[in-house]
Amino acid sequence: MFLGDLPRIRLAHLPTPLEEARKLSKVLGGPRIWLKRDDLTGLALGGNKARKLELLLADAQAQGCDVVLTVGAIQSNHARLTASACARLGMQAVLVLGGEAGEEAQGNLLLDRLFGAELRIVDTSEDYILDGVLEDTAREYARRGHRPYVIPRGGSNALGAAAYLAAFGEFVEQCNGLGIRPTAIVHATSSGGTQAGLLCGALLCGSSTQVVGISAGPPRDRCVQRVVGIAQELAGRLRLALRVHPDDVIVYDEFTGPGYAIPSAEGVRAIHLLARTEGVLLDPVYTGKAMAGLVGLCEQGRFGPHDTVVFWHTGGQPALFAYARDLEAG
């Protein structure tokens, strides 16, 4: 849907399930809650980035590139999935990761190494430093005779967002088949590509379903700016008669806790809640905070018994093992 002739490589198991969370709905006293299971996309333990990589790596191959570089935090889900996809396609993955590696590799970092990615670990959380290292590394590979392909943080550009434009069409078909009309989609947002794609899909379909982002760390204004910028880039790339205004973008940033990649008490409680009601795992960086946001919005009366809300599960479970102490303490 909407993708035209964009090249695409099949990496994900699609469509992902749309499942009702009856016990969770009962515990929260309404609304009727469904889970869109993009944690089950299949590639390297799943996650939303698998959809994006289908388009991004197809573009890399079309350009004749042999090295794929990207950037993220030390427990980046996007980096893990990029490493896996490159291994499958016979391309070298180079990951610029910000943070401390620690004495023992855990979670996504362990998987990055298993997939054979080259790691450039930089002890910083500053985006401009990491982006500089990414650019320098790409130039280094070009000097060595390679053709590098650089993917931005989270795969969040027009191509990455296009994958979620298509995903919204998949979602609409599932909702029609189930006979449901969701009030809102709630999901974790940070780099903005997933929200931009879903929002563009909703606008193009004339859907009344709101796309609600729960920030995993950045302030609301920064998230909105990212989503609008990527949406405009997407509309230009696909020649869509569409303009996204900042007022179209719904983001809540009061559920982030101490900061990005730092577990929050509410997020840890949300992880326990979904595990014990539905047997579904979340992560402490993204989806745990997003679920904390959904719980909080229900408690505030933002969603009530007459609403149907879809929690779009973007994955990230491998990071659980790197935060064992925080989860046990919760």
Short mmCIF file of C-alpha atoms in Angstrom, two decimals:
data_model
loop_
_atom_site.label_atom_id
_atom_site.label_comp_id
_atom_site.label_asym_id
_atom_site.label_seq_id
_atom_site.Cartn_x
_atom_site.Cartn_y
_atom_site.Cartn_z
CA MET A 1 0.00 0.00 0.00
CA PHE A 2 1.29 3.45 -1.04
CA LEU A 3 4.85 2.21 -1.77
CA GLY A 4 4.67 2.26 -5.54
CA ASP A 5 7.80 0.84 -7.15
CA LEU A 6 10.15 1.20 -4.16
CA PRO A 7 12.54 -1.78 -4.06
CA ARG A 8 11.95 -4.09 -1.10
CA ILE A 9 13.66 -7.15 0.36
CA ARG A 10 11.52 -9.55 2.38
CA LEU A 11 13.03 -9.83 5.85
CA ALA A 12 10.05 -9.70 8.21
CA HIS A 13 7.27 -12.16 8.96
CA LEU A 14 4.22 -10.18 7.91
CA PRO A 15 1.48 -9.46 8.72
CA THR A 16 2.23 -9.43 12.43
CA PRO A 17 -0.61 -10.52 14.74
CA LEU A 18 -3.21 -8.16 16.16
CA GLU A 19 -4.29 -9.73 19.46
CA GLU A 20 -6.83 -8.68 22.06
CA ALA A 21 -5.44 -8.19 25.60
CA ARG A 22 -8.54 -9.08 27.60
CA LYS A 23 -6.91 -9.51 31.00
CA LEU A 24 -5.00 -6.24 30.71
CA SER A 25 -8.20 -4.44 29.70
CA LYS A 26 -9.96 -5.86 32.76
CA VAL A 27 -7.17 -4.83 35.12
CA LEU A 28 -7.24 -1.27 33.75
CA GLY A 29 -11.03 -1.10 33.86
CA GLY A 30 -11.27 -0.38 30.16
CA PRO A 31 -10.62 0.57 27.35
CA ARG A 32 -10.67 -2.49 25.12
CA ILE A 33 -6.97 -3.03 24.40
CA TRP A 34 -5.34 -4.83 21.49
CA LEU A 35 -1.65 -5.56 20.88
CA LYS A 36 -0.09 -5.12 17.43
CA ARG A 37 2.78 -7.57 17.72
CA ASP A 38 5.67 -6.06 15.78
CA ASP A 39 7.90 -7.75 18.34
CA LEU A 40 7.14 -10.85 16.24
CA THR A 41 8.59 -9.69 12.92
CA GLY A 42 10.91 -12.70 13.05
CA LEU A 43 14.29 -11.20 12.22
CA ALA A 44 16.80 -11.56 15.09
CA LEU A 45 14.15 -11.85 17.83
CA GLY A 46 11.91 -9.31 16.11
CA GLY A 47 11.10 -5.63 16.37
CA ASN A 48 9.78 -2.74 14.31
CA LYS A 49 13.08 -2.02 12.55
CA ALA A 50 12.74 -5.18 10.47
CA ARG A 51 10.04 -3.47 8.40
CA LYS A 52 12.26 -0.43 7.83
CA LEU A 53 15.28 -2.52 6.85
CA GLU A 54 13.30 -4.20 4.06
CA LEU A 55 13.30 -0.86 2.23
CA LEU A 56 16.59 0.58 3.46
CA LEU A 57 18.71 -2.44 2.55
CA ALA A 58 16.94 -2.85 -0.79
CA ASP A 59 18.02 0.73 -1.50
CA ALA A 60 21.57 -0.11 -0.38
CA GLN A 61 21.71 -3.06 -2.76
CA ALA A 62 20.25 -1.02 -5.60
CA GLN A 63 23.13 1.45 -5.14
CA GLY A 64 25.71 -1.36 -5.17
CA CYS A 65 26.77 -0.80 -1.56
CA ASP A 66 28.67 -3.51 0.32
CA VAL A 67 29.04 -1.96 3.80
CA VAL A 68 26.13 -0.73 5.92
CA LEU A 69 26.78 1.71 8.76
CA THR A 70 24.39 2.92 11.42
CA VAL A 71 24.39 4.48 14.87
CA GLY A 72 22.61 4.02 18.19
CA ALA A 73 22.93 3.43 21.91
CA ILE A 74 24.84 0.49 23.30
CA GLN A 75 21.58 -1.53 23.54
CA SER A 76 20.20 -0.35 20.20
CA ASN A 77 17.49 -2.61 18.80
CA HIS A 78 17.97 -1.04 15.39
CA ALA A 79 21.68 -1.90 15.43
CA ARG A 80 20.93 -5.52 16.35
CA LEU A 81 18.45 -5.94 13.52
CA THR A 82 20.75 -4.19 11.05
CA ALA A 83 23.56 -6.59 11.98
CA SER A 84 21.27 -9.59 11.51
CA ALA A 85 19.89 -8.43 8.15
CA CYS A 86 23.39 -7.68 6.84
CA ALA A 87 24.57 -11.14 7.86
CA ARG A 88 21.67 -12.67 5.94
CA LEU A 89 22.36 -10.55 2.85
CA GLY A 90 26.15 -10.96 2.85
CA MET A 91 26.89 -7.31 3.65
CA GLN A 92 29.26 -5.99 6.31
CA ALA A 93 27.54 -4.16 9.18
CA VAL A 94 29.43 -1.43 11.05
CA LEU A 95 27.74 -0.17 14.22
CA VAL A 96 28.68 3.07 15.98
CA LEU A 97 27.34 2.64 19.51
CA GLY A 98 27.27 5.18 22.32
CA GLY A 99 27.74 4.15 25.94
CA GLU A 100 29.80 1.83 28.11
CA ALA A 101 30.17 -1.76 26.91
CA GLY A 102 30.81 -3.20 30.38
CA GLU A 103 32.87 -6.25 31.21
CA GLU A 104 30.36 -8.74 29.83
CA ALA A 105 28.31 -8.34 26.65
CA GLN A 106 24.58 -8.57 27.34
CA GLY A 107 21.36 -8.22 25.40
CA ASN A 108 21.58 -6.52 22.02
CA LEU A 109 25.34 -5.97 22.28
CA LEU A 110 25.93 -9.71 22.59
CA LEU A 111 23.76 -10.33 19.53
CA ASP A 112 25.58 -7.64 17.53
CA ARG A 113 28.79 -9.58 18.06
CA LEU A 114 27.19 -12.93 17.25
CA PHE A 115 26.02 -11.53 13.90
CA GLY A 116 29.58 -10.50 13.05
CA ALA A 117 29.12 -6.74 13.05
CA GLU A 118 32.12 -4.47 13.44
CA LEU A 119 31.57 -2.33 16.55
CA ARG A 120 32.84 1.19 17.13
CA ILE A 121 31.94 1.88 20.78
CA VAL A 122 32.20 5.49 21.93
CA ASP A 123 31.73 6.39 25.60
CA THR A 124 29.24 9.20 25.04
CA SER A 125 25.52 9.82 24.76
CA GLU A 126 25.92 12.96 22.64
CA ASP A 127 24.29 12.51 19.25
CA TYR A 128 26.56 14.99 17.46
CA ILE A 129 29.67 13.08 18.57
CA LEU A 130 28.25 9.74 17.48
CA ASP A 131 27.09 11.17 14.14
CA GLY A 132 30.60 12.55 13.59
CA VAL A 133 32.14 9.14 14.23
CA LEU A 134 29.59 7.60 11.84
CA GLU A 135 30.53 10.03 9.07
CA ASP A 136 34.27 9.54 9.66
CA THR A 137 33.86 5.76 9.57
CA ALA A 138 31.90 5.92 6.31
CA ARG A 139 34.70 8.01 4.74
CA GLU A 140 37.26 5.53 6.04
CA TYR A 141 35.50 2.64 4.29
CA ALA A 142 35.14 4.66 1.09
CA ARG A 143 38.91 5.32 1.09
CA ARG A 144 39.46 1.58 1.39
CA GLY A 145 37.53 0.97 -1.81
CA HIS A 146 34.13 0.06 -0.34
CA ARG A 147 30.73 1.54 -1.11
CA PRO A 148 29.25 2.50 2.26
CA TYR A 149 25.54 2.98 2.92
CA VAL A 150 24.67 5.05 5.99
CA ILE A 151 21.39 4.48 7.84
CA PRO A 152 20.38 7.16 10.37
CA ARG A 153 19.54 6.41 13.98
CA GLY A 154 16.52 4.13 14.20
CA GLY A 155 16.27 3.84 10.42
CA SER A 156 14.23 7.03 10.70
CA ASN A 157 14.16 8.68 7.30
CA ALA A 158 11.71 8.68 4.39
CA LEU A 159 12.36 5.05 3.46
CA GLY A 160 12.10 3.83 7.04
CA ALA A 161 8.87 5.75 7.54
CA ALA A 162 7.50 4.38 4.26
CA ALA A 163 7.58 0.93 5.82
CA TYR A 164 5.16 2.13 8.49
CA LEU A 165 3.00 3.85 5.93
CA ALA A 166 2.56 0.37 4.45
CA ALA A 167 2.13 -1.11 7.93
CA PHE A 168 -0.85 1.16 8.54
CA GLY A 169 -2.54 -0.38 5.50
CA GLU A 170 -1.88 -3.85 6.96
CA PHE A 171 -3.38 -2.65 10.25
CA VAL A 172 -6.53 -1.29 8.57
CA GLU A 173 -7.14 -4.63 6.84
CA GLN A 174 -6.80 -6.47 10.14
CA CYS A 175 -9.15 -4.07 11.94
CA ASN A 176 -11.74 -4.45 9.17
CA GLY A 177 -11.49 -8.23 9.41
CA LEU A 178 -11.96 -8.12 13.19
CA GLY A 179 -14.74 -5.56 13.04
CA ILE A 180 -13.01 -3.02 15.29
CA ARG A 181 -12.52 0.76 14.92
CA PRO A 182 -9.67 1.80 17.22
CA THR A 183 -9.78 5.18 18.90
CA ALA A 184 -6.00 5.33 19.03
CA ILE A 185 -2.69 3.61 18.41
CA VAL A 186 -0.26 4.05 21.32
CA HIS A 187 3.43 3.33 20.73
CA ALA A 188 6.96 4.28 21.78
CA THR A 189 8.46 7.19 19.86
CA SER A 190 11.98 8.62 19.80
CA SER A 191 13.70 9.02 16.43
CA GLY A 192 10.29 9.56 14.83
CA GLY A 193 10.21 7.29 11.78
CA THR A 194 7.58 4.85 13.01
CA GLN A 195 5.24 7.60 14.14
CA ALA A 196 5.72 9.58 10.92
CA GLY A 197 4.80 6.56 8.81
CA LEU A 198 1.76 5.61 10.88
CA LEU A 199 0.54 9.21 10.98
CA CYS A 200 0.87 9.60 7.21
CA GLY A 201 -1.01 6.34 6.77
CA ALA A 202 -3.84 7.52 9.01
CA LEU A 203 -4.09 10.85 7.19
CA LEU A 204 -4.03 9.30 3.73
CA CYS A 205 -6.69 6.76 4.70
CA GLY A 206 -8.87 9.42 6.30
CA SER A 207 -8.80 7.33 9.46
CA SER A 208 -10.20 8.63 12.74
CA THR A 209 -7.62 6.57 14.67
CA GLN A 210 -5.21 8.87 16.50
CA VAL A 211 -1.49 8.02 16.45
CA VAL A 212 -0.22 8.64 19.99
CA GLY A 213 3.52 8.58 20.66
CA ILE A 214 4.96 8.05 24.13
CA SER A 215 8.46 9.51 24.18
CA ALA A 216 11.23 7.15 25.27
CA GLY A 217 13.42 10.09 26.24
CA PRO A 218 13.45 13.19 24.01
CA PRO A 219 11.24 16.15 24.98
CA ARG A 220 7.92 16.47 23.21
CA ASP A 221 8.94 19.39 20.99
CA ARG A 222 11.96 17.49 19.65
CA CYS A 223 9.85 14.42 18.90
CA VAL A 224 7.24 16.50 17.11
CA GLN A 225 9.92 18.25 15.06
CA ARG A 226 11.41 14.90 14.04
CA VAL A 227 8.05 13.40 13.07
CA VAL A 228 7.03 16.43 10.99
CA GLY A 229 10.40 16.54 9.22
CA ILE A 230 10.36 12.84 8.33
CA ALA A 231 6.71 12.99 7.25
CA GLN A 232 7.48 15.87 4.88
CA GLU A 233 10.47 13.96 3.52
CA LEU A 234 8.26 10.90 3.03
CA ALA A 235 5.57 12.87 1.22
CA GLY A 236 8.20 14.29 -1.12
CA ARG A 237 9.82 10.91 -1.76
CA LEU A 238 6.51 9.23 -2.65
CA ARG A 239 4.90 12.33 -4.21
CA LEU A 240 2.01 12.24 -1.78
CA ALA A 241 -0.53 15.07 -1.66
CA LEU A 242 0.00 15.40 2.07
CA ARG A 243 1.15 18.02 4.56
CA VAL A 244 1.71 17.23 8.21
CA HIS A 245 1.40 20.09 10.68
CA PRO A 246 2.92 19.99 14.19
CA ASP A 247 -0.63 20.07 15.58
CA ASP A 248 -1.25 16.70 13.89
CA VAL A 249 1.45 15.04 15.99
CA ILE A 250 0.45 13.71 19.43
CA VAL A 251 3.35 13.02 21.80
CA TYR A 252 3.42 12.65 25.59
CA ASP A 253 6.79 13.09 27.27
CA GLU A 254 5.84 12.79 30.94
CA PHE A 255 6.42 9.02 31.08
CA THR A 256 10.14 8.99 30.23
CA GLY A 257 11.40 8.76 33.81
CA PRO A 258 15.01 9.80 34.51
CA GLY A 259 15.95 9.87 30.81
CA TYR A 260 16.60 7.88 27.65
CA ALA A 261 17.80 4.29 28.24
CA ILE A 262 17.34 4.72 32.01
CA PRO A 263 14.53 2.51 33.36
CA SER A 264 11.64 4.27 35.09
CA ALA A 265 9.73 2.87 38.05
CA GLU A 266 6.47 3.17 36.09
CA GLY A 267 8.02 1.43 33.10
CA VAL A 268 9.25 -1.47 35.20
CA ARG A 269 5.77 -1.83 36.74
CA ALA A 270 4.29 -1.84 33.24
CA ILE A 271 6.67 -4.62 32.19
CA HIS A 272 5.55 -6.72 35.16
CA LEU A 273 1.89 -5.91 34.45
CA LEU A 274 1.88 -7.09 30.84
CA ALA A 275 4.02 -10.13 31.61
CA ARG A 276 1.62 -11.23 34.35
CA THR A 277 -1.64 -10.47 32.55
CA GLU A 278 -0.87 -11.43 28.95
CA GLY A 279 2.44 -13.32 29.08
CA VAL A 280 3.96 -10.71 26.76
CA LEU A 281 7.38 -9.15 27.33
CA LEU A 282 8.29 -5.48 27.02
CA ASP A 283 11.66 -3.74 27.36
CA PRO A 284 12.71 -1.00 29.82
CA VAL A 285 13.96 1.49 27.20
CA TYR A 286 11.01 1.82 24.81
CA THR A 287 7.94 -0.38 25.15
CA GLY A 288 7.90 -0.49 28.95
CA LYS A 289 7.69 3.30 29.04
CA ALA A 290 5.10 3.29 26.26
CA MET A 291 2.94 0.87 28.22
CA ALA A 292 3.41 3.03 31.32
CA GLY A 293 2.08 5.86 29.18
CA LEU A 294 -0.98 3.85 28.15
CA VAL A 295 -1.67 2.93 31.78
CA GLY A 296 -1.24 6.55 32.84
CA LEU A 297 -3.54 7.87 30.12
CA CYS A 298 -6.21 5.36 31.19
CA GLU A 299 -5.84 6.48 34.80
CA GLN A 300 -6.18 10.12 33.71
CA GLY A 301 -9.40 9.34 31.83
CA ARG A 302 -7.84 10.00 28.41
CA PHE A 303 -9.12 6.55 27.36
CA GLY A 304 -12.25 5.04 28.86
CA PRO A 305 -14.47 1.93 28.67
CA HIS A 306 -15.99 2.96 25.33
CA ASP A 307 -12.61 3.29 23.60
CA THR A 308 -10.63 0.69 21.67
CA VAL A 309 -6.88 1.25 21.89
CA VAL A 310 -4.13 -0.60 20.04
CA PHE A 311 -0.72 -0.80 21.70
CA TRP A 312 1.77 -1.12 18.84
CA HIS A 313 4.50 -3.32 20.33
CA THR A 314 7.76 -2.28 18.64
CA GLY A 315 9.91 -4.99 20.25
CA GLY A 316 13.17 -4.65 22.15
CA GLN A 317 13.01 -7.65 24.50
CA PRO A 318 16.73 -8.61 24.18
CA ALA A 319 17.56 -5.50 26.21
CA LEU A 320 15.76 -7.06 29.20
CA PHE A 321 18.84 -9.10 30.02
CA ALA A 322 21.02 -6.00 30.27
CA TYR A 323 18.67 -4.51 32.89
CA ALA A 324 18.13 -7.55 35.12
CA ARG A 325 18.88 -5.72 38.36
CA ASP A 326 16.40 -2.94 37.62
CA LEU A 327 13.68 -5.46 36.76
CA GLU A 328 14.28 -7.61 39.83
CA ALA A 329 14.22 -4.53 42.05
CA GLY A 330 10.85 -3.62 40.56
#
